[in-house]
mmCIF file of C-alpha atoms and ligand atoms in Angstrom:
data_model
loop_
_atom_site.group_PDB
_atom_site.id
_atom_site.type_symbol
_atom_site.label_atom_id
_atom_site.label_comp_id
_atom_site.label_asym_id
_atom_site.label_seq_id
_atom_site.Cartn_x
_atom_site.Cartn_y
_atom_site.Cartn_z
ATOM 1 C CA MET D 37 0.188 0.035 0.032
ATOM 2 C CA ARG D 38 1.118 3.392 -0.892
ATOM 3 C CA ARG D 39 1.476 5.916 2.048
ATOM 4 C CA LYS D 40 -0.297 9.021 1.925
ATOM 5 C CA LEU D 41 1.902 12.140 1.094
ATOM 6 C CA VAL D 42 0.533 15.849 1.757
ATOM 7 C CA VAL D 43 2.779 18.598 0.959
ATOM 8 C CA GLY D 44 2.110 22.357 1.331
ATOM 9 C CA ASN D 45 3.315 24.502 -1.628
ATOM 10 C CA TRP D 46 3.484 28.084 0.051
ATOM 11 C CA LYS D 47 4.252 29.785 -3.314
ATOM 12 C CA LEU D 48 5.286 33.575 -3.020
ATOM 13 C CA ASN D 49 4.194 33.958 0.703
ATOM 14 C CA GLY D 50 5.806 34.273 4.114
ATOM 15 C CA ASN D 51 8.399 36.168 6.176
ATOM 16 C CA LEU D 52 10.477 35.207 8.787
ATOM 17 C CA ALA D 53 7.969 35.928 11.628
ATOM 18 C CA LYS D 54 5.144 34.178 9.876
ATOM 19 C CA ASN D 55 7.211 31.394 8.713
ATOM 20 C CA GLN D 56 8.007 30.975 12.384
ATOM 21 C CA SER D 57 4.621 30.726 13.694
ATOM 22 C CA LEU D 58 3.365 28.706 11.077
ATOM 23 C CA ILE D 59 6.144 26.019 11.279
ATOM 24 C CA SER D 60 5.726 26.085 14.989
ATOM 25 C CA ALA D 61 1.905 25.374 15.093
ATOM 26 C CA LEU D 62 2.000 22.959 12.360
ATOM 27 C CA VAL D 63 4.718 21.148 14.421
ATOM 28 C CA SER D 64 2.550 20.896 17.481
ATOM 29 C CA LYS D 65 -0.468 19.988 15.466
ATOM 30 C CA LEU D 66 1.378 16.937 13.704
ATOM 31 C CA LYS D 67 3.928 15.901 16.259
ATOM 32 C CA ALA D 68 1.306 12.828 17.355
ATOM 33 C CA GLU D 69 0.545 11.969 13.315
ATOM 34 C CA HIS D 70 2.626 9.301 11.974
ATOM 35 C CA ALA D 71 0.055 7.513 9.453
ATOM 36 C CA ALA D 72 1.180 9.778 6.759
ATOM 37 C CA ASP D 73 3.785 11.562 5.494
ATOM 38 C CA TYR D 74 3.969 15.386 5.300
ATOM 39 C CA ALA D 75 6.166 18.057 3.942
ATOM 40 C CA VAL D 76 6.473 22.026 3.114
ATOM 41 C CA CYS D 77 7.760 23.366 0.183
ATOM 42 C CA VAL D 78 9.053 27.037 0.806
ATOM 43 C CA PRO D 79 10.772 29.832 -1.025
ATOM 44 C CA PHE D 80 14.573 29.527 -1.541
ATOM 45 C CA THR D 81 15.328 32.075 1.151
ATOM 46 C CA TYR D 82 13.268 30.301 3.874
ATOM 47 C CA LEU D 83 15.133 27.023 3.076
ATOM 48 C CA PHE D 84 17.513 27.589 5.978
ATOM 49 C CA GLN D 85 14.972 28.748 8.497
ATOM 50 C CA ALA D 86 12.896 25.453 7.148
ATOM 51 C CA GLN D 87 15.676 23.342 8.388
ATOM 52 C CA ALA D 88 16.286 25.058 11.547
ATOM 53 C CA LEU D 89 12.828 24.447 12.561
ATOM 54 C CA LEU D 90 11.908 21.188 11.019
ATOM 55 C CA ALA D 91 14.934 18.908 11.739
ATOM 56 C CA GLY D 92 14.172 16.089 13.547
ATOM 57 C CA THR D 93 10.202 16.565 13.214
ATOM 58 C CA ASN D 94 7.733 14.253 11.188
ATOM 59 C CA ILE D 95 7.357 17.213 8.399
ATOM 60 C CA SER D 96 9.788 17.271 6.038
ATOM 61 C CA TRP D 97 10.433 20.188 3.832
ATOM 62 C CA GLY D 98 11.632 21.331 0.048
ATOM 63 C CA ALA D 99 11.796 23.638 -2.607
ATOM 64 C CA GLN D 100 9.389 24.907 -5.318
ATOM 65 C CA ASN D 101 11.899 24.717 -8.353
ATOM 66 C CA ALA D 102 15.461 23.784 -9.420
ATOM 67 C CA SER D 103 17.570 24.951 -12.473
ATOM 68 C CA GLN D 104 18.337 22.601 -15.275
ATOM 69 C CA PHE D 105 21.688 23.570 -14.885
ATOM 70 C CA GLU D 106 23.944 22.172 -12.224
ATOM 71 C CA SER D 107 26.377 25.302 -12.330
ATOM 72 C CA GLY D 108 27.578 28.450 -14.529
ATOM 73 C CA ALA D 109 26.862 31.662 -15.496
ATOM 74 C CA TYR D 110 23.203 31.729 -15.125
ATOM 75 C CA THR D 111 22.027 34.775 -13.001
ATOM 76 C CA SER D 112 19.657 34.336 -10.363
ATOM 77 C CA SER D 113 19.451 30.254 -11.045
ATOM 78 C CA ILE D 114 19.330 28.005 -8.064
ATOM 79 C CA SER D 115 20.882 24.258 -8.951
ATOM 80 C CA ALA D 116 19.307 21.002 -7.117
ATOM 81 C CA SER D 117 22.751 20.422 -5.340
ATOM 82 C CA MET D 118 22.549 23.778 -3.625
ATOM 83 C CA ILE D 119 18.885 22.941 -2.540
ATOM 84 C CA ALA D 120 19.956 19.536 -1.083
ATOM 85 C CA GLU D 121 22.558 21.307 1.191
ATOM 86 C CA PHE D 122 19.245 22.527 3.366
ATOM 87 C CA GLY D 123 18.669 19.242 4.115
ATOM 88 C CA CYS D 124 15.525 19.033 1.881
ATOM 89 C CA GLN D 125 14.051 15.919 0.586
ATOM 90 C CA TYR D 126 11.511 17.167 -2.344
ATOM 91 C CA VAL D 127 11.577 19.740 -4.970
ATOM 92 C CA ILE D 128 8.495 20.831 -6.997
ATOM 93 C CA ILE D 129 9.140 20.592 -10.810
ATOM 94 C CA GLY D 130 7.089 21.919 -13.412
ATOM 95 C CA HIS D 131 4.076 23.711 -11.493
ATOM 96 C CA SER D 132 1.768 25.204 -13.903
ATOM 97 C CA GLU D 133 2.546 28.546 -12.506
ATOM 98 C CA ARG D 134 6.276 27.998 -13.612
ATOM 99 C CA ARG D 135 5.207 26.665 -16.670
ATOM 100 C CA THR D 136 2.994 29.999 -17.535
ATOM 101 C CA LEU D 137 5.453 32.448 -16.297
ATOM 102 C CA SER D 138 8.878 31.174 -17.436
ATOM 103 C CA ASN D 139 7.183 29.154 -20.798
ATOM 104 C CA GLU D 140 8.802 26.046 -19.452
ATOM 105 C CA SER D 141 8.291 23.147 -21.817
ATOM 106 C CA ASN D 142 7.878 19.654 -20.965
ATOM 107 C CA GLN D 143 11.464 19.185 -21.940
ATOM 108 C CA LYS D 144 12.784 21.920 -19.531
ATOM 109 C CA ALA D 145 10.903 20.608 -16.903
ATOM 110 C CA ALA D 146 12.536 16.966 -17.588
ATOM 111 C CA ARG D 147 16.108 18.499 -17.271
ATOM 112 C CA ARG D 148 14.830 20.056 -14.299
ATOM 113 C CA VAL D 149 13.624 16.638 -12.849
ATOM 114 C CA ALA D 150 16.964 15.023 -13.953
ATOM 115 C CA ARG D 151 19.181 17.639 -12.175
ATOM 116 C CA VAL D 152 17.062 17.071 -8.644
ATOM 117 C CA VAL D 153 17.131 13.121 -8.988
ATOM 118 C CA GLU D 154 21.182 13.586 -9.586
ATOM 119 C CA SER D 155 20.944 15.458 -6.327
ATOM 120 C CA GLY D 156 19.550 12.558 -4.298
ATOM 121 C CA LEU D 157 16.272 14.705 -3.819
ATOM 122 C CA ILE D 158 12.750 13.396 -4.801
ATOM 123 C CA PRO D 159 10.949 15.459 -7.622
ATOM 124 C CA ILE D 160 7.216 16.512 -7.385
ATOM 125 C CA TYR D 161 6.754 16.600 -10.684
ATOM 126 C CA CYS D 162 3.558 18.588 -11.735
ATOM 127 C CA VAL D 163 1.103 17.816 -14.840
ATOM 128 C CA GLY D 164 -2.317 18.759 -15.650
ATOM 129 C CA GLU D 165 -4.578 20.504 -18.363
ATOM 130 C CA THR D 166 -5.603 24.489 -18.527
ATOM 131 C CA LEU D 167 -9.431 25.214 -18.582
ATOM 132 C CA GLU D 168 -9.412 25.378 -22.531
ATOM 133 C CA GLU D 169 -7.992 21.712 -22.618
ATOM 134 C CA HIS D 170 -10.111 20.509 -20.083
ATOM 135 C CA ASN D 171 -13.048 22.090 -22.382
ATOM 136 C CA ALA D 172 -11.813 20.940 -25.720
ATOM 137 C CA GLY D 173 -11.605 17.194 -24.277
ATOM 138 C CA THR D 174 -7.774 17.344 -24.500
ATOM 139 C CA SER D 175 -6.840 16.553 -20.954
ATOM 140 C CA LYS D 176 -5.823 13.303 -21.239
ATOM 141 C CA ASN D 177 -3.428 13.968 -24.486
ATOM 142 C CA VAL D 178 -1.839 16.945 -22.362
ATOM 143 C CA VAL D 179 -1.334 14.790 -19.238
ATOM 144 C CA LYS D 180 -0.008 12.166 -21.842
ATOM 145 C CA ASN D 181 2.799 13.997 -23.077
ATOM 146 C CA GLN D 182 4.097 15.715 -19.851
ATOM 147 C CA ILE D 183 4.384 12.447 -18.537
ATOM 148 C CA ILE D 184 5.981 10.928 -21.554
ATOM 149 C CA ALA D 185 8.693 13.771 -21.130
ATOM 150 C CA ILE D 186 9.889 11.877 -18.216
ATOM 151 C CA THR D 187 9.250 8.289 -18.828
ATOM 152 C CA HIS D 188 10.863 8.690 -22.276
ATOM 153 C CA GLY D 189 12.768 11.865 -21.867
ATOM 154 C CA LEU D 190 15.166 11.066 -18.944
ATOM 155 C CA GLU D 191 18.682 9.578 -19.475
ATOM 156 C CA ASP D 192 18.310 5.403 -18.826
ATOM 157 C CA ASP D 193 20.413 5.971 -15.943
ATOM 158 C CA VAL D 194 18.653 9.001 -14.507
ATOM 159 C CA PHE D 195 15.396 7.301 -14.791
ATOM 160 C CA ALA D 196 16.969 4.170 -12.673
ATOM 161 C CA ARG D 197 18.013 6.400 -10.135
ATOM 162 C CA ALA D 198 14.416 8.014 -9.955
ATOM 163 C CA LYS D 199 12.835 4.806 -9.368
ATOM 164 C CA GLU D 200 15.499 3.982 -6.567
ATOM 165 C CA ILE D 201 14.796 7.580 -5.173
ATOM 166 C CA GLY D 202 11.091 7.838 -5.904
ATOM 167 C CA ILE D 203 9.367 10.117 -8.016
ATOM 168 C CA VAL D 204 6.117 12.241 -6.716
ATOM 169 C CA ILE D 205 3.494 12.836 -9.640
ATOM 170 C CA ALA D 206 1.144 15.822 -8.696
ATOM 171 C CA TYR D 207 -1.866 15.811 -10.900
ATOM 172 C CA GLU D 208 -2.917 19.620 -10.727
ATOM 173 C CA PRO D 209 -5.636 20.608 -13.469
ATOM 174 C CA VAL D 210 -4.953 24.141 -13.825
ATOM 175 C CA TRP D 211 -8.410 25.177 -13.449
ATOM 176 C CA ALA D 212 -8.861 23.834 -10.149
ATOM 177 C CA ILE D 213 -5.701 25.888 -8.843
ATOM 178 C CA GLY D 214 -6.512 28.856 -6.617
ATOM 179 C CA SER D 215 -10.333 28.488 -8.082
ATOM 180 C CA GLY D 216 -11.828 27.092 -5.435
ATOM 181 C CA GLN D 217 -13.249 24.299 -7.622
ATOM 182 C CA ALA D 218 -11.481 21.155 -7.086
ATOM 183 C CA ALA D 219 -11.667 18.322 -9.414
ATOM 184 C CA THR D 220 -14.288 15.890 -8.100
ATOM 185 C CA PRO D 221 -12.962 12.476 -6.267
ATOM 186 C CA SER D 222 -14.043 10.435 -9.579
ATOM 187 C CA GLN D 223 -12.244 13.218 -11.891
ATOM 188 C CA ALA D 224 -9.294 13.104 -10.157
ATOM 189 C CA GLN D 225 -9.204 8.825 -9.641
ATOM 190 C CA ASP D 226 -9.650 8.806 -13.682
ATOM 191 C CA MET D 227 -6.649 10.939 -14.299
ATOM 192 C CA HIS D 228 -4.714 9.324 -11.962
ATOM 193 C CA LEU D 229 -5.319 5.590 -12.895
ATOM 194 C CA PHE D 230 -4.513 7.046 -16.478
ATOM 195 C CA ILE D 231 -1.059 8.789 -15.309
ATOM 196 C CA ARG D 232 -0.125 4.997 -13.992
ATOM 197 C CA GLY D 233 -1.379 3.020 -16.745
ATOM 198 C CA LEU D 234 1.067 5.427 -18.744
ATOM 199 C CA ILE D 235 3.871 4.811 -16.015
ATOM 200 C CA ALA D 236 2.969 0.936 -16.094
ATOM 201 C CA LYS D 237 3.993 0.518 -20.095
ATOM 202 C CA VAL D 238 7.516 1.477 -18.885
ATOM 203 C CA ASP D 239 7.678 -0.136 -15.604
ATOM 204 C CA LYS D 240 4.831 -2.066 -13.911
ATOM 205 C CA ASP D 241 6.289 -2.254 -10.415
ATOM 206 C CA PHE D 242 7.275 1.333 -10.479
ATOM 207 C CA ALA D 243 3.999 2.154 -11.397
ATOM 208 C CA GLU D 244 2.291 0.657 -8.561
ATOM 209 C CA LYS D 245 4.751 2.203 -6.183
ATOM 210 C CA ILE D 246 4.633 5.758 -7.451
ATOM 211 C CA LYS D 247 2.963 8.125 -5.572
ATOM 212 C CA ILE D 248 0.471 10.020 -7.654
ATOM 213 C CA ILE D 249 -0.873 13.193 -5.674
ATOM 214 C CA TYR D 250 -3.826 15.475 -6.247
ATOM 215 C CA GLY D 251 -3.652 19.733 -6.270
ATOM 216 C CA GLY D 252 -6.096 22.079 -6.971
ATOM 217 C CA SER D 253 -8.212 23.523 -4.423
ATOM 218 C CA MET D 254 -8.070 20.693 -1.848
ATOM 219 C CA THR D 255 -9.271 21.787 1.377
ATOM 220 C CA PRO D 256 -10.273 20.180 4.808
ATOM 221 C CA HIS D 257 -13.981 19.771 3.629
ATOM 222 C CA ASN D 258 -12.947 17.853 0.067
ATOM 223 C CA ALA D 259 -9.782 16.489 1.360
ATOM 224 C CA ALA D 260 -11.337 13.237 3.047
ATOM 225 C CA ALA D 261 -13.345 12.597 -0.398
ATOM 226 C CA LEU D 262 -10.402 13.010 -2.682
ATOM 227 C CA LEU D 263 -7.709 11.124 -0.452
ATOM 228 C CA SER D 264 -10.004 8.223 -0.258
ATOM 229 C CA MET D 265 -10.031 7.584 -4.074
ATOM 230 C CA ALA D 266 -7.613 4.273 -4.589
ATOM 231 C CA ASP D 267 -5.279 5.944 -6.893
ATOM 232 C CA VAL D 268 -5.070 9.530 -5.320
ATOM 233 C CA ASP D 269 -1.582 9.130 -2.744
ATOM 234 C CA GLY D 270 -2.051 12.501 -1.224
ATOM 235 C CA GLY D 271 -2.276 16.365 -1.810
ATOM 236 C CA LEU D 272 -0.264 19.300 -3.020
ATOM 237 C CA ILE D 273 -2.177 22.139 -0.884
ATOM 238 C CA GLY D 274 -1.403 25.639 -1.826
ATOM 239 C CA ARG D 275 -3.929 28.145 -0.064
ATOM 240 C CA CYS D 276 -4.541 25.848 2.884
ATOM 241 C CA ALA D 277 -1.136 25.216 3.254
ATOM 242 C CA LEU D 278 -0.607 28.911 4.655
ATOM 243 C CA SER D 279 -3.386 27.820 7.524
ATOM 244 C CA ALA D 280 -1.742 25.735 9.960
ATOM 245 C CA ASP D 281 -5.577 24.808 11.237
ATOM 246 C CA ASP D 282 -6.342 23.890 7.822
ATOM 247 C CA PHE D 283 -2.973 22.258 6.554
ATOM 248 C CA SER D 284 -2.979 20.393 9.627
ATOM 249 C CA LYS D 285 -6.635 19.419 9.501
ATOM 250 C CA ILE D 286 -5.752 17.613 5.863
ATOM 251 C CA CYS D 287 -2.613 15.905 6.953
ATOM 252 C CA ILE D 288 -4.614 14.613 9.867
ATOM 253 C CA VAL D 289 -7.615 13.518 7.341
ATOM 254 C CA ALA D 290 -4.728 11.770 5.191
ATOM 255 C CA GLY D 291 -3.219 9.796 7.832
ATOM 256 C CA LYS D 292 -6.994 8.388 8.664
ATOM 257 C CA VAL D 293 -7.721 7.606 5.473
ATOM 258 C CA SER D 294 -4.825 5.402 5.240
ATOM 259 C CA GLN D 295 -6.037 3.716 8.405
ATOM 260 C CA VAL D 296 -9.101 3.095 7.537
ATOM 261 C CA SER D 297 -7.938 1.350 4.458
ATOM 262 C CA LEU D 298 -5.510 -0.626 6.356
ATOM 263 C CA THR D 299 -8.215 -1.782 8.788
ATOM 264 C CA ASN D 300 -10.251 -2.471 5.972
ATOM 265 C CA MET D 301 -7.278 -4.543 4.404
ATOM 266 C CA ALA D 302 -6.993 -6.470 8.001
ATOM 267 C CA ASP D 303 -10.871 -7.172 8.657
ATOM 268 C CA ASN D 304 -11.899 -8.104 5.215
ATOM 269 C CA GLY D 305 -8.849 -9.709 3.829
ATOM 270 C CA LYS D 306 -10.195 -8.079 0.609
ATOM 271 C CA LYS D 307 -8.607 -5.483 -1.557
ATOM 272 C CA ALA D 308 -8.456 -2.414 0.570
ATOM 273 C CA LEU D 309 -10.080 0.874 -0.684
ATOM 274 C CA ILE D 310 -6.769 2.893 -0.985
HETATM 275 P P1 13P Z 556 -4.499 25.665 -4.268
HETATM 276 O O1 13P Z 556 -4.449 24.632 -3.102
HETATM 277 O O2 13P Z 556 -4.392 27.126 -3.728
HETATM 278 O O3 13P Z 556 -5.601 25.471 -5.127
HETATM 279 O O4 13P Z 556 -3.207 25.632 -4.925
HETATM 280 C C1 13P Z 556 -2.885 24.377 -5.545
HETATM 281 C C2 13P Z 556 -1.228 24.316 -5.959
HETATM 282 O O5 13P Z 556 -1.353 25.153 -7.100
HETATM 283 C C3 13P Z 556 -0.444 23.503 -5.448
HETATM 284 O O6 13P Z 556 1.051 23.406 -5.725
#
């Protein structure tokens, strides 16, 4: 069974004082929770602070992007190996806000994924269709191309390393991000299953293990329904990650959903919900 993972994406938010109180509140609210994995992805400037406040807790931390280059004359870029120096575990790559703001292609995102994997960190690779693509009925085609960029675009040795370290896929329909209108649980499940099927074409075992998390207006109200879907292995949370109350509630729900499915497995001896 795949363990649920809930990741907060702080985006361009925070300052030293606010981060301190948000992180302290999260640490205290989640300290007794061990049934799922939790992480926050903070702006680069606060990686040091995240490390100082989160080391030794059950909450991991990470960054929101990494350069496709390792070093050199690339003013303002930050490499994956620099990020790794701050004890991080995760790096978000290919978020739709980055794809839009920097015109980032699937190929460039795949190169960034490669650098992250080479630095020993876990990429959270974001995929998802825009509203226009959704309305045009091309969502699966768009997502397929985004997935193929990593299943077929990475060098064999990098892909092998990615399987070892783990990659997280985040399905984030662009129309659901920050809109208050999340995908329905069945829409999310349908796309997650489709993504797992694409990965299974390359490696069946890896497809069973890989975490595919959902992002886009996940809240404490809709988290249980979304996280109960068999192929929804967690959440990537934007707005609600800025509230210790909301974020911790989602984290706790993720743990509960996992425990329910474990109990079902034990009690019924049949295929679990999750
Ligand atoms: P919201 O939760 O604010 O919709 O943002 C989702 C997201 O973009 C996480 O990366």
